[in-house]
Tab-separated table of C-alpha atoms in Angstrom:
chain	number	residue	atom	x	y	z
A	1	UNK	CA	0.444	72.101	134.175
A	2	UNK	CA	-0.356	71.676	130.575
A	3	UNK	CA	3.371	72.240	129.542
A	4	UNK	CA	3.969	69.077	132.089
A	5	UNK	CA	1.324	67.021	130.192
A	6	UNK	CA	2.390	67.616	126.754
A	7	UNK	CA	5.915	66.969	127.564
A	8	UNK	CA	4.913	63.474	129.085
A	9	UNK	CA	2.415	62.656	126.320
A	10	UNK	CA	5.079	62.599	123.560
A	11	UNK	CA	4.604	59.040	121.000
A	12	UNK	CA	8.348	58.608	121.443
A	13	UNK	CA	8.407	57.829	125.403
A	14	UNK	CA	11.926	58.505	126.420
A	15	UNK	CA	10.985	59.247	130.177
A	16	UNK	CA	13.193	57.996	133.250
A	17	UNK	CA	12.732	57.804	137.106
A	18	UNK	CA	15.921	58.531	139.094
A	19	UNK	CA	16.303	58.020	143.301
A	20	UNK	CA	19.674	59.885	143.645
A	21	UNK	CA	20.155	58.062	146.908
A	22	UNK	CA	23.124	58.635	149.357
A	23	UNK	CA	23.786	54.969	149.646
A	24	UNK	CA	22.304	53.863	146.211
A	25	UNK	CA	20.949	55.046	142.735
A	26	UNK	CA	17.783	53.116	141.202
A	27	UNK	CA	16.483	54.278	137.726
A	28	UNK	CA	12.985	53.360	136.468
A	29	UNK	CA	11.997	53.380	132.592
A	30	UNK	CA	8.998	54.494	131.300
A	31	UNK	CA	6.973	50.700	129.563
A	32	UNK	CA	10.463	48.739	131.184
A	33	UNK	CA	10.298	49.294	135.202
A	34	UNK	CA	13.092	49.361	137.368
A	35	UNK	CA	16.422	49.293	135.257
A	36	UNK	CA	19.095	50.215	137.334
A	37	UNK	CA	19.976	49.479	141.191
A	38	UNK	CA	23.535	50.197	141.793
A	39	UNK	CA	25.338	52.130	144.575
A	40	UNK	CA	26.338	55.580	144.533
A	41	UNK	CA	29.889	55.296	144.139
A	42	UNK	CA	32.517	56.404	141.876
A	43	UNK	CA	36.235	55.418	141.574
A	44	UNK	CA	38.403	57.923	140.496
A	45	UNK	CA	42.219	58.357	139.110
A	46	UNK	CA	43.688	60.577	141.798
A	47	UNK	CA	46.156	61.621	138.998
A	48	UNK	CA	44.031	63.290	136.180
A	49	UNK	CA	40.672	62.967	137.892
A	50	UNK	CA	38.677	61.079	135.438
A	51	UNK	CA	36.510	58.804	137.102
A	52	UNK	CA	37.552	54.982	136.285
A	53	UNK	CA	34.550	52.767	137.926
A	54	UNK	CA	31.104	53.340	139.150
A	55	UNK	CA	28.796	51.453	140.737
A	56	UNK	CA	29.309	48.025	142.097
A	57	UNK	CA	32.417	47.948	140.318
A	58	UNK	CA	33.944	51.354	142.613
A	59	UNK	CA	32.016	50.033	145.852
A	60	UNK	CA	34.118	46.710	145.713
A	61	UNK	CA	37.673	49.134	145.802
A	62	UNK	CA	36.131	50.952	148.645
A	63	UNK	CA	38.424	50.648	151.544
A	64	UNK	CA	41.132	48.824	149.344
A	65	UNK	CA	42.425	51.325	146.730
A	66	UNK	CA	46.509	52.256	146.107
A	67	UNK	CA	47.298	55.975	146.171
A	68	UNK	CA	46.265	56.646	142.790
A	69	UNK	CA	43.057	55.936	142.985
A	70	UNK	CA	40.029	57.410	145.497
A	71	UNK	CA	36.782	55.399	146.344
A	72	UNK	CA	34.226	58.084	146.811
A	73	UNK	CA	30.654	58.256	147.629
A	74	UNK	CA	29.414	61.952	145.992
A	75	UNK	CA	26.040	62.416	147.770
A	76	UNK	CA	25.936	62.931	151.032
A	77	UNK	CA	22.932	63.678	153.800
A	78	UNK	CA	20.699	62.540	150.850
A	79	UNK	CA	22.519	65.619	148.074
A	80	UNK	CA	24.842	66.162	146.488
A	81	UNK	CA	28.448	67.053	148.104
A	82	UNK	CA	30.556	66.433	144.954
A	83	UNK	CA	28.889	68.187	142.128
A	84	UNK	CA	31.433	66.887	139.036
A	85	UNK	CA	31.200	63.617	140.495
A	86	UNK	CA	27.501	62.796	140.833
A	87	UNK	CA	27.377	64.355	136.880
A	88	UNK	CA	29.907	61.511	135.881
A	89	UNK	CA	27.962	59.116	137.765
A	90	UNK	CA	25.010	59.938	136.990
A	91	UNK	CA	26.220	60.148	132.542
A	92	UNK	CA	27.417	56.545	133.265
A	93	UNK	CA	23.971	55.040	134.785
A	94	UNK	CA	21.986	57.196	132.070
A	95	UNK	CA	24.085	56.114	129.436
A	96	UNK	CA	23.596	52.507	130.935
A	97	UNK	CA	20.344	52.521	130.199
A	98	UNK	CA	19.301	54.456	127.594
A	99	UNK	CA	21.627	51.592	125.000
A	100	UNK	CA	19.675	51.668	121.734
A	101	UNK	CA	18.287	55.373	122.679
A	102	UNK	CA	21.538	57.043	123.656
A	103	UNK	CA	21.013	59.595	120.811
A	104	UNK	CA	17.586	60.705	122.671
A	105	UNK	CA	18.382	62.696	125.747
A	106	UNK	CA	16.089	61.429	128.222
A	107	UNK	CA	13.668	63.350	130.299
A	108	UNK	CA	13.861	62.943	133.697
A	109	UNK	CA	11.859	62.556	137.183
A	110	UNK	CA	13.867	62.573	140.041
A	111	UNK	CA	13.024	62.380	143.674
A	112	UNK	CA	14.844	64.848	146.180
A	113	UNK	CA	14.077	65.211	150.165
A	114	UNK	CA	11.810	67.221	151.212
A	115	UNK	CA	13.703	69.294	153.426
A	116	UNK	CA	16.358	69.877	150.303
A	117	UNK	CA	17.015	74.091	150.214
A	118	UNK	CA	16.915	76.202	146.670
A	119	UNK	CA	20.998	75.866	146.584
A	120	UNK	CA	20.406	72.078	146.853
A	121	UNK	CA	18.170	71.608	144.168
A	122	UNK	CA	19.665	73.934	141.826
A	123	UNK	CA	22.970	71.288	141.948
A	124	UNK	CA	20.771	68.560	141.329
A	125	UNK	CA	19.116	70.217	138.263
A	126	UNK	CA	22.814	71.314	137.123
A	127	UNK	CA	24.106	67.453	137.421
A	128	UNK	CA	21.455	66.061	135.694
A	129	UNK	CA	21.705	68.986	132.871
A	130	UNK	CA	25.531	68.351	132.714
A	131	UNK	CA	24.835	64.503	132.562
A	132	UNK	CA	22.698	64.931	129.288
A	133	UNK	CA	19.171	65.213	130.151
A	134	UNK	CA	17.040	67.861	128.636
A	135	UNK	CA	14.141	68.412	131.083
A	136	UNK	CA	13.763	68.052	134.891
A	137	UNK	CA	11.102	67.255	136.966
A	138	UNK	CA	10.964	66.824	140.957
A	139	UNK	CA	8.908	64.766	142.968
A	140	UNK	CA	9.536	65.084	147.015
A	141	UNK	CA	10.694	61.811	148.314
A	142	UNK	CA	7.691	60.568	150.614
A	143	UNK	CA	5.074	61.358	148.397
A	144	UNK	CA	7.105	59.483	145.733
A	145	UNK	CA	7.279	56.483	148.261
A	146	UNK	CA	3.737	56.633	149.592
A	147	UNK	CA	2.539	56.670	145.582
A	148	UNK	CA	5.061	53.123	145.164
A	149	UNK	CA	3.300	51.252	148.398
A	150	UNK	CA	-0.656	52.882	146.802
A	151	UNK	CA	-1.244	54.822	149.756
A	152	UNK	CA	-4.454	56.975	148.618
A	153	UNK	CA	-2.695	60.793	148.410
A	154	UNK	CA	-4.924	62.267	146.225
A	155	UNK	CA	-8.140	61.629	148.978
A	156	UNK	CA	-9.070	63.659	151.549
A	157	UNK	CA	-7.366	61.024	153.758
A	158	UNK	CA	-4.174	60.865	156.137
A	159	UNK	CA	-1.458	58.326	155.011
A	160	UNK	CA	1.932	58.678	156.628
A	161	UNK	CA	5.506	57.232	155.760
A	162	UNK	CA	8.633	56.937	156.783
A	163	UNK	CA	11.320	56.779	154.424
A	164	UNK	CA	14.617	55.772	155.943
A	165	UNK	CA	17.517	56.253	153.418
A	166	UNK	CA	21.052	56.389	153.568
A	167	UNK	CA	21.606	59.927	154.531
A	168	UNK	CA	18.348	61.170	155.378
A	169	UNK	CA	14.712	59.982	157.131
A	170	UNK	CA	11.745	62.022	155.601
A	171	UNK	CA	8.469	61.421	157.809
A	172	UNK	CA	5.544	62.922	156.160
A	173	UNK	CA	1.708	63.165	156.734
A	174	UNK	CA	0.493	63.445	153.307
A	175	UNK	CA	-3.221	63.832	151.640
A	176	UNK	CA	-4.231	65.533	148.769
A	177	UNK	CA	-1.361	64.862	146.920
A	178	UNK	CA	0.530	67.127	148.962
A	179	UNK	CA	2.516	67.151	152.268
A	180	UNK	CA	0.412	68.336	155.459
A	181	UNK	CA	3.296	67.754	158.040
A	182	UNK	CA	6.763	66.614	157.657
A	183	UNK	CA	10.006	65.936	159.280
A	184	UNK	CA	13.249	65.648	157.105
A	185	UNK	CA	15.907	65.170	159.320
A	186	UNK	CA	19.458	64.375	157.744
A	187	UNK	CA	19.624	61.095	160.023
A	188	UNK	CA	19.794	57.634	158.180
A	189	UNK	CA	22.046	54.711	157.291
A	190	UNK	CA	24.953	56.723	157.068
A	191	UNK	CA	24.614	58.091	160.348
A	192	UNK	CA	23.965	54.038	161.814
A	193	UNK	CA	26.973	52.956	160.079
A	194	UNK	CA	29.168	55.503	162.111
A	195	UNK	CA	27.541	54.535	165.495
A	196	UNK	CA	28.575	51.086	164.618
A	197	UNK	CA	32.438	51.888	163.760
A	198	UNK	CA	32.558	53.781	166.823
A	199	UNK	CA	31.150	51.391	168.941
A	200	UNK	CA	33.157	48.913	167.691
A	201	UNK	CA	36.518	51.226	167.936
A	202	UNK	CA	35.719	52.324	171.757
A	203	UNK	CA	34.828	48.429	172.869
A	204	UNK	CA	36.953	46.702	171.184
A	205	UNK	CA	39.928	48.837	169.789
A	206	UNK	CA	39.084	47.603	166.852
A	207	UNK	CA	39.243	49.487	163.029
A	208	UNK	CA	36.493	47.921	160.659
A	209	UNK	CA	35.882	49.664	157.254
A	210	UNK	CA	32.911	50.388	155.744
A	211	UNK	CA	31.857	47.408	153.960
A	212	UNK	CA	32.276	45.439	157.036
A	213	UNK	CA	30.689	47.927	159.014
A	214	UNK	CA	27.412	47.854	156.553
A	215	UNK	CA	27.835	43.862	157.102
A	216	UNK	CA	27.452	44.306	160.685
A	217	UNK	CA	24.078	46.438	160.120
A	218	UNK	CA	22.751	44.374	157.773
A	219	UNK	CA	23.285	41.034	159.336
A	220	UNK	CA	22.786	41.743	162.943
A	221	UNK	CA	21.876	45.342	163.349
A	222	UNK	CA	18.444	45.701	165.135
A	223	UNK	CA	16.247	48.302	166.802
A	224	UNK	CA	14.210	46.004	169.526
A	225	UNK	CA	15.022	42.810	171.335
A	226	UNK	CA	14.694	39.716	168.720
A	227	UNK	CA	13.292	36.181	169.657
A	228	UNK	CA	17.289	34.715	169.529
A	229	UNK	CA	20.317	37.683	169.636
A	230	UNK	CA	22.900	36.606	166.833
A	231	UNK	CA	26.615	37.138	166.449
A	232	UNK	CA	29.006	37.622	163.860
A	233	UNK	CA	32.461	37.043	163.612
A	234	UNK	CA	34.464	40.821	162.608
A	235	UNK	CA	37.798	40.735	161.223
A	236	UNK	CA	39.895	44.426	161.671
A	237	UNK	CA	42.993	45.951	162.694
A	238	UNK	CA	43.599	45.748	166.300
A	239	UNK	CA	44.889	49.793	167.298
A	240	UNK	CA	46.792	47.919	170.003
A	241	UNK	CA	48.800	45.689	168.553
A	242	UNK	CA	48.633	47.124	165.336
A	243	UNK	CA	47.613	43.313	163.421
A	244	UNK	CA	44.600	41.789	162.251
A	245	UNK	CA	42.029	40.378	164.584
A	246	UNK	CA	39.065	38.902	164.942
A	247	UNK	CA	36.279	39.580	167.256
A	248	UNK	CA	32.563	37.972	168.069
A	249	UNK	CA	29.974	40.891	168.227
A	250	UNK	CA	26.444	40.072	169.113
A	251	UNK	CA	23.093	41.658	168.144
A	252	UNK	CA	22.551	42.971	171.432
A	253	UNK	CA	26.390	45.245	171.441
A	254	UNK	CA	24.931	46.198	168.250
A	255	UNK	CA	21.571	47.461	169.311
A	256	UNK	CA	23.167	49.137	171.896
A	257	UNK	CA	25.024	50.933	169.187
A	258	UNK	CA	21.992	51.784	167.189
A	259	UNK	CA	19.938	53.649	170.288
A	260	UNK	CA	21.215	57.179	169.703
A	261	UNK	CA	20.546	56.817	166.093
A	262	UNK	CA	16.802	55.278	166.015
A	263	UNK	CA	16.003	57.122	168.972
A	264	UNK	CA	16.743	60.877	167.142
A	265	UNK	CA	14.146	59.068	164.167
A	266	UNK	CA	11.544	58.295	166.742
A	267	UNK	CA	11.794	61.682	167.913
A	268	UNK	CA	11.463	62.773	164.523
A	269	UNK	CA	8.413	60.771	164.436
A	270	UNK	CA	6.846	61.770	167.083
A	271	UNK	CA	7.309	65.683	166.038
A	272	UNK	CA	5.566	65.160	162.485
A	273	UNK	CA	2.497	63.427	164.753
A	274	UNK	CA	2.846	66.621	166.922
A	275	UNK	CA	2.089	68.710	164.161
A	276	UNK	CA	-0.781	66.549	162.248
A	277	UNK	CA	-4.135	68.143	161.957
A	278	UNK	CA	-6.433	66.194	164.407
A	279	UNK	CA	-8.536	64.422	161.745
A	280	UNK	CA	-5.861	63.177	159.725
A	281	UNK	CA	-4.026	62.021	163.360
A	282	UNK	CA	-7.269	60.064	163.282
A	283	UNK	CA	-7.001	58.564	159.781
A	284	UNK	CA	-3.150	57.282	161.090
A	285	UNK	CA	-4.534	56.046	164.059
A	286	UNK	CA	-6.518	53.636	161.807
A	287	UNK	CA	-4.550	52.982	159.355
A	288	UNK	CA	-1.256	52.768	160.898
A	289	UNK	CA	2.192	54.195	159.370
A	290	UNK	CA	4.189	52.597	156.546
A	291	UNK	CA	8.136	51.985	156.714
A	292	UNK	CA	10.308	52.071	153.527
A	293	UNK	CA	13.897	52.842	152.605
A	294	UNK	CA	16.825	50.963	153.331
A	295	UNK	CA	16.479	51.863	156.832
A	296	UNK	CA	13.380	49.873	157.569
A	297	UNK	CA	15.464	46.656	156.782
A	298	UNK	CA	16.605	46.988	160.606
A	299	UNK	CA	14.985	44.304	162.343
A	300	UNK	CA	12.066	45.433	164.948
A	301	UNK	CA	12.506	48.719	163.563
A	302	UNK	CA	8.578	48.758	163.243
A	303	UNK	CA	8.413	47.500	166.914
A	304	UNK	CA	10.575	50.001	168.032
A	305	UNK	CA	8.169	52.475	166.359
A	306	UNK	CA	5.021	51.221	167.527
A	307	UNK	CA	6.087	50.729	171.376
A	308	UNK	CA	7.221	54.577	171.505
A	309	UNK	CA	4.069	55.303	169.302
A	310	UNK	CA	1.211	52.740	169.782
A	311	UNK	CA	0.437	53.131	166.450
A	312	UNK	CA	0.462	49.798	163.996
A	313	UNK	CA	3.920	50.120	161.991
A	314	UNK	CA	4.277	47.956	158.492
A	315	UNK	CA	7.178	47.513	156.260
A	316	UNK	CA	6.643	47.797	153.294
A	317	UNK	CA	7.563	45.307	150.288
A	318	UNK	CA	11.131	45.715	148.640
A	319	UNK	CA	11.535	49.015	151.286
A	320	UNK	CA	14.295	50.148	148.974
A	321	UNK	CA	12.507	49.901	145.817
A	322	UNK	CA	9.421	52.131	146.838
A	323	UNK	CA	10.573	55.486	145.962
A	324	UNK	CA	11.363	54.734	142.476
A	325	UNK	CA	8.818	52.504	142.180
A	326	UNK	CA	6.315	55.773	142.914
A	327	UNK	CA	8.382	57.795	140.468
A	328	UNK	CA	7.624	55.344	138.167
A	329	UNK	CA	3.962	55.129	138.539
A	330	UNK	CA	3.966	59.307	138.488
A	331	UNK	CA	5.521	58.377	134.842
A	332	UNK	CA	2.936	56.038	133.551
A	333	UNK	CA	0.025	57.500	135.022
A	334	UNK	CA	1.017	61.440	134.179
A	335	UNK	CA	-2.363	63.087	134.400
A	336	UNK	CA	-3.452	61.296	137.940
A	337	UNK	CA	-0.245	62.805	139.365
A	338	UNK	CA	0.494	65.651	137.669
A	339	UNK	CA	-0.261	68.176	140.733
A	340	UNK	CA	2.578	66.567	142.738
A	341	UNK	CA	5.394	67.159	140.502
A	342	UNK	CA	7.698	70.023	140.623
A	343	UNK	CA	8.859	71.958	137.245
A	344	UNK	CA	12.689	73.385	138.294
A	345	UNK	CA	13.356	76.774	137.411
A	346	UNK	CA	16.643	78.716	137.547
């Protein structure tokens, strides 16, 4: 670990915090905090390739680009499914930030899954190598998000989290600063969004894209009964009558549309518990589990949890914020949590 130490104690700090997310990419600077929250999207020139927008810029063609031009998302299930894309993306966000220190190339913590497999991480390394950054570090998701909401998991003490991203959920039982039980399952927003367009297609012959889908998730989507059910107005193409329409959808239809979804999660849940050593099991018992990711913006997500659990559920603060926001505190405070990063090695 002393090769980890030296690298991060350095007088010229030049470190960065990356959440390669499915759905979105945050970056956190070493002294500056979070300077980057954009989504994982890149536009691209179907003719010669190059990639022409990224970010907010190639979400907003999503759904509404000519021939010449493709509106991709490169990570999928929470890695990477289009390697050259994801190292053009991820040049463009570096790049981004670095401004005055774009001669340095940065070194880099960046948080993966859990579940991620030796082929999976080796792409990731070879992105970020291709994208300019000299050394790579890897910090498992969960604990990365349990360090951003201070759960204690370098004590002898059970904290668990659920991290609920776009294409995966990582539930982990953590203490010691390591895992103790886990369930990554590739289940998350992604996977929500399609139960919603199908829903939608099957009940009301309707075709929605996906920003309007993610709308409808965002604005009404919910996982337990709320106090009032809402409604939205959705504009599509009818696959009747081949025209625009407009429908009313409620929060309910929407729910509805969700069960398969949340229910594989609480199952997923409940299997972690399953494996938990008894006395830790005891520690979550008392202190109850913590829900971040863009997942746990659901509504009643956490009352879904806790009636299929009975155990206290809390959302955490800015839920899509925490896992950088851990990587971040692993980069200011290198010694305390030195024993949960991982060095890559070909």
């Amino acid at each position: 670990m002393v090769a980890i130490r030296d690298f991060f104690n350095s007088f010229i700090s030049n470190d960065i915090a990356i959440d390669l997310g499915t759905a979105t990419t945050l970056i956190y600077m070493k002294d500056e905090g979070i300077v980057l929250n954009e989504p994982s999207v890149v536009a691209i020139d179907s003719k010669t390739g190059e990639p022409i927008a990224v970010g907010f810029e190639a979400k907003e063609m999503l759904g509404r680009t000519p021939e010449d031009i493709t509106a991709v998302r490169p990570m999928k299930d929470g890695v990477i499914a289009d390697f050259e894309v994801v190292e053009a993306m991820l040049r463009t966000f570096i790049s981004k930030v670095q401004k005055s220190r774009a001669l340095m190339r940065p070194r880099v913590i960046v948080c993966v899954p859990s579940g991620i497999t030796a082929v999976e991480t080796r792409a990731v390394r070879d992105s970020l190598e291709h994208a300019g950054v000299r050394e790579i570090y890897l910090v498992e998701e969960p604990i990365a998000a349990a360090v951003g909401v201070d759960l204690p998991v370098g004590k002898p003490v059970g904290s668990m989290i659920i991290d609920i991203g776009g294409g995966t959920s990582e539930i982990a039982v953590i203490a010691l600063n390591g895992i103790v039980s886990n369930n990554s399952i590739r289940i998350g927003g992604d996977e929500m969004d399609e139960a919603i367009n199908q829903y939608v297609k099957k009940t009301f012959n309707l075709l929605i894209g996906e920003q309007t889908t993610e709308r409808i998730k965002t604005e009404i989507g919910s996982a337990y009964e709320l106090n009032e059910e809402i409604e939205l107005d959705v504009r599509g193409l009818d696959l009747v009558e081949g025209i625009p329409k407009t429908i009313k959808i409620s929060s309910e239809e929407i729910r509805e549309a969700l069960k398969e979804t949340l229910g594989m999660i609480v199952t997923a849940v409940k299997q972690a518990l399953e494996k938990t050593p008894p006395e830790l099991a005891s520690d979550i018992m008392d202190k109850g589990i913590v829900l971040t990711g863009g997942g746990a913006l659901i509504r009643n997500l956490d009352k879904l949890i806790h009636e299929k659990t009975n155990l206290n559920v809390m959302v955490a603060d800015k839920p899509l914020e925490c896992v950088v926001r851990g990587s971040g505190k692993i980069l200011d405070n290198i010694r305390q949590y030195e024993k949960i990063i991982m060095q890559t090695s070909r």
